[in-house]
Coordinates of C-alpha atoms in Angstrom, one line a residue:
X1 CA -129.3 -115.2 -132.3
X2 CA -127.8 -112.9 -129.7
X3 CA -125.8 -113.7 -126.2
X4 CA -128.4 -112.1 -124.6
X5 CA -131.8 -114.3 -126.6
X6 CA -129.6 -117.9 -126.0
X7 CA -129.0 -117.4 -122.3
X8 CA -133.0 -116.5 -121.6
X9 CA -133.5 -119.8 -123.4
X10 CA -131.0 -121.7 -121.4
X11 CA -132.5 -119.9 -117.9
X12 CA -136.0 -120.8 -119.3
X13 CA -135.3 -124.7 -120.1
X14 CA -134.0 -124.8 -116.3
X15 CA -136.7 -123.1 -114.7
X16 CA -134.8 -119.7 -113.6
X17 CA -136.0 -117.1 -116.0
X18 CA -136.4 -114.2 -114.6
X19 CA -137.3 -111.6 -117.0
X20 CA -137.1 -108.2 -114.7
X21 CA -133.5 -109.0 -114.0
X22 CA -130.4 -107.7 -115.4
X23 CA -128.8 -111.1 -115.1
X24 CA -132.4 -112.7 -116.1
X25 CA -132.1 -114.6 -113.1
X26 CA -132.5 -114.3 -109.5
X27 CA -130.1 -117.0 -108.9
X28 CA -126.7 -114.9 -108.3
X29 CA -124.3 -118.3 -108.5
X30 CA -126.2 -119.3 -112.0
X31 CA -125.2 -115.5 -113.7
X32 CA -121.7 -116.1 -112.3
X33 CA -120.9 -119.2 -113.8
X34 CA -123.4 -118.7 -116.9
X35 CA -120.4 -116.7 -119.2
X36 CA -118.0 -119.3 -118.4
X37 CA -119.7 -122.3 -119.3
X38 CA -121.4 -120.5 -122.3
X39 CA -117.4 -120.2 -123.5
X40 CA -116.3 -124.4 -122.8
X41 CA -119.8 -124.7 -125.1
X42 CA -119.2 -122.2 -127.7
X43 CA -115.9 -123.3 -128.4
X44 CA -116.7 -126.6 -128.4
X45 CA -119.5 -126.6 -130.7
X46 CA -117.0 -124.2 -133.3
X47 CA -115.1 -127.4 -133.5
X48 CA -118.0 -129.6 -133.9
X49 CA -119.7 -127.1 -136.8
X50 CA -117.0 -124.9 -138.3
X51 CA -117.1 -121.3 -138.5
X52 CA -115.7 -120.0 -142.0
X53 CA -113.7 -116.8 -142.4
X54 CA -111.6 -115.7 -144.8
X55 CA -108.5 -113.2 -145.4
X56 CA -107.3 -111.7 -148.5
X57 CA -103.4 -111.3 -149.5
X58 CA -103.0 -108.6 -151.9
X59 CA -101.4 -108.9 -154.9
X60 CA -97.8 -107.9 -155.2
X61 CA -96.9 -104.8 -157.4
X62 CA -93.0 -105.8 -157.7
X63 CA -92.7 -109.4 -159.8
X64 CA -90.4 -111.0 -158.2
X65 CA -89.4 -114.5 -157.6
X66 CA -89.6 -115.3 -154.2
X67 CA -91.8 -116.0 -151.5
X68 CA -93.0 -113.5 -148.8
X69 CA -94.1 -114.3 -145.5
X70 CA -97.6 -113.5 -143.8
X71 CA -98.9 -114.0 -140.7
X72 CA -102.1 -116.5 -140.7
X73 CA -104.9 -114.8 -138.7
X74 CA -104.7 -114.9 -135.2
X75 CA -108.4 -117.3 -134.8
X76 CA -107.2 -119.5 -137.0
X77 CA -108.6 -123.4 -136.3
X78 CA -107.6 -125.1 -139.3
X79 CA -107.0 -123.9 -143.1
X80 CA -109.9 -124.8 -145.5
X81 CA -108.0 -124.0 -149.2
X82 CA -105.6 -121.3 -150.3
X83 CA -106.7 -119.7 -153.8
X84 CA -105.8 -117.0 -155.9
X85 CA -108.3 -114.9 -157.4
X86 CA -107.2 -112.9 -160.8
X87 CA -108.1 -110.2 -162.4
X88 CA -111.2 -111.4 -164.1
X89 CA -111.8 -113.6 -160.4
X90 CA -111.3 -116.6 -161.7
X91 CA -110.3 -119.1 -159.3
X92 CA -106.7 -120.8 -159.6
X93 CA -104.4 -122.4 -158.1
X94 CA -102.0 -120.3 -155.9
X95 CA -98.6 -120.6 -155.6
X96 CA -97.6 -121.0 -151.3
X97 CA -96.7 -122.8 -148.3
X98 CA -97.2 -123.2 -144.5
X99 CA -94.4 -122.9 -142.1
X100 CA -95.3 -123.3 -138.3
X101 CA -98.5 -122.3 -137.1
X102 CA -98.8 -119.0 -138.2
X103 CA -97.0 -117.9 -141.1
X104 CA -97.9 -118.6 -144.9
X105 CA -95.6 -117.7 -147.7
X106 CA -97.1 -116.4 -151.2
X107 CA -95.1 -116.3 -154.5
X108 CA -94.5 -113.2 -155.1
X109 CA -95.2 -113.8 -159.0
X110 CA -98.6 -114.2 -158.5
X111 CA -100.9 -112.7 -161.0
X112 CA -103.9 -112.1 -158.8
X113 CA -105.5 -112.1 -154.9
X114 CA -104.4 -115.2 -152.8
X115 CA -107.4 -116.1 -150.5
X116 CA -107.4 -118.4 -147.6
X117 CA -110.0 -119.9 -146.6
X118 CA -110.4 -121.4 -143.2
X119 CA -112.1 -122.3 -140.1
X120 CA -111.6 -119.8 -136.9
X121 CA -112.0 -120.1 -133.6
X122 CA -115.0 -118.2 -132.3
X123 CA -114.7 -115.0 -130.0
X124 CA -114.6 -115.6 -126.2
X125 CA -117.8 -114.9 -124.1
X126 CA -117.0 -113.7 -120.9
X127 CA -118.3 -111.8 -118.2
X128 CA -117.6 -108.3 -120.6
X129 CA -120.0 -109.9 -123.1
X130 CA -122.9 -107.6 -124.3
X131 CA -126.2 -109.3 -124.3
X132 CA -126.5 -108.0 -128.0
X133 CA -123.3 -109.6 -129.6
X134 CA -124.0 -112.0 -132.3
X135 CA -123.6 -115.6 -131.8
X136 CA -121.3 -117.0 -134.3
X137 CA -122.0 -120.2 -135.0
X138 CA -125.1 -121.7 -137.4
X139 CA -128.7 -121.3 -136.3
X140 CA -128.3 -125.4 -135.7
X141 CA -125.5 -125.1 -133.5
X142 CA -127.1 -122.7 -131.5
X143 CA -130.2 -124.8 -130.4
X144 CA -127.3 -127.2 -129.6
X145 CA -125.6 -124.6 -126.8
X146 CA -128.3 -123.8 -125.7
X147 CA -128.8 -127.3 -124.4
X148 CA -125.5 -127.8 -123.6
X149 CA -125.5 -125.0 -121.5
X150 CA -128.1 -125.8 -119.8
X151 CA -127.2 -129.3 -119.2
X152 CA -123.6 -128.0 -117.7
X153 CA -125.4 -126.0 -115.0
X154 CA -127.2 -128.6 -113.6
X155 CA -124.4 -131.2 -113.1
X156 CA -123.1 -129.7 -109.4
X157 CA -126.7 -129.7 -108.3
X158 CA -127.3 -133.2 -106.9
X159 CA -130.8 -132.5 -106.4
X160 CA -131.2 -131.8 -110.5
X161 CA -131.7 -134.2 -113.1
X162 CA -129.2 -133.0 -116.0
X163 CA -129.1 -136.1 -118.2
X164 CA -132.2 -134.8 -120.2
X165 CA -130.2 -131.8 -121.3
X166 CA -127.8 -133.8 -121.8
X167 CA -129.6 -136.2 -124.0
X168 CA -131.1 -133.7 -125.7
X169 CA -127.5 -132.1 -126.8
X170 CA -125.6 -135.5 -128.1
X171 CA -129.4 -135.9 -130.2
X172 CA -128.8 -132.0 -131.5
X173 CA -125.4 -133.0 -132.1
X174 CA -125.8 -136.0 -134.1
X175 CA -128.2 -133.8 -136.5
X176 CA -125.9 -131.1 -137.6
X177 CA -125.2 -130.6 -140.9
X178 CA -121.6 -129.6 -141.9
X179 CA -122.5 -129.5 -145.9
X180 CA -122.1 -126.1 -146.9
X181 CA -122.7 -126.9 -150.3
X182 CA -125.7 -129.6 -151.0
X183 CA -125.0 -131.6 -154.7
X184 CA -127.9 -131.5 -157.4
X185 CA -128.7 -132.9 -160.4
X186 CA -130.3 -131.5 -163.4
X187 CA -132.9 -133.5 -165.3
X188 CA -133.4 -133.7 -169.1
X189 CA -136.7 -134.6 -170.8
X190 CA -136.0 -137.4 -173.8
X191 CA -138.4 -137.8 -176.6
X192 CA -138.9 -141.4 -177.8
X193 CA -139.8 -141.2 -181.8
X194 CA -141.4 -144.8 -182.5
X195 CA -140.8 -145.0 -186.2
X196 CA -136.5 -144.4 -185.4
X197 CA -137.1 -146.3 -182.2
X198 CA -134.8 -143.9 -180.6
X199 CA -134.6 -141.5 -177.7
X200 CA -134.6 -137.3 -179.3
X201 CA -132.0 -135.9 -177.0

């Protein structure tokens, strides 16, 4: 969903859509505030249901044995694994460490791609936002702004009843899923021959 689709939802859910409007809304203190409390949200809600990115150290042409340093992205929340990939990419383990919050060093030895996988921080929406920039958080999470959003613009106005919104958030909340891989099991049929009174496998 875009910037531009989740705040005519939040407008609509509080009664202020106005669809002939640049701002969608004839309320000029609502599109003032609406980029800054879509940010407090946003960011919130990356923390809540991480965002995953990954980078890509290449492999070092000179073998040598040390470590060199690299700077960890710049959106970086918290570091899901480190792996190196070789040249068939097949995962193993890589050879590194963290120093400080923004380098990593890689072996230079290493036979292969180190990857690091982590969790970023989301890009701030602000008043330069275009209305077609991608949310980038989960289609879940996004019903979940929406809400909060909504709930956020309500709370100066003593003569609006935000605790619905807000209601309805914490229940959105409670009902995200942060699996991004869901376990199965594969069944096998069994034969039972009566005269060996055994099970066929």
């Amino acid at each position: 969903m875009t910037y531009g689709e989740s705040k005519k939802q939040v407008l609509a859910l509080i009664e202020e859509y106005a669809p002939n409007m640049n701002e969608f809304t004839e309320d000029e203190d609502i599109a003032l505030r609406l980029p800054h409390l879509f940010d407090l949200a946003y960011q919130e809600l990356a923390q809540n249901k991480k965002i995953i990115a990954s980078k890509v150290y290449a492999e070092k042409e000179e073998k040598e044995d040390k470590y060199t340093s690299y700077t960890l992205p710049s959106d970086l929340y918290q570091i899901k694994s480190v792996f190196m990939l070789d040249a068939s990419n097949k995962k193993c383990n890589a050879d590194y460490y963290t120093l400080g919050k923004n380098k990593i060093y890689i072996n230079d030895n290493t036979e292969g791609q180190t990857v690091l996988e982590y969790y970023k921080f989301p890009l701030n929406i602000n008043e330069e936002t275009e209305d077609d920039f991608y949310l980038e958080l989960d289609q879940d999470a996004q019903t979940a702004l929406v809400y909060k959003v909504a709930s956020d613009i309500l709370k100066t106005d003593p003569s609006s009843d935000y605790t619905a919104f807000a209601t309805e958030y914490q229940r959105v909340l409670q009902m995200l899923d942060n699996r991004k891989n869901i376990p199965s099991v594969t069944l096998k049929e069994y034969q039972f021959d009566e005269e060996q009174s055994e099970f066929d496998i």
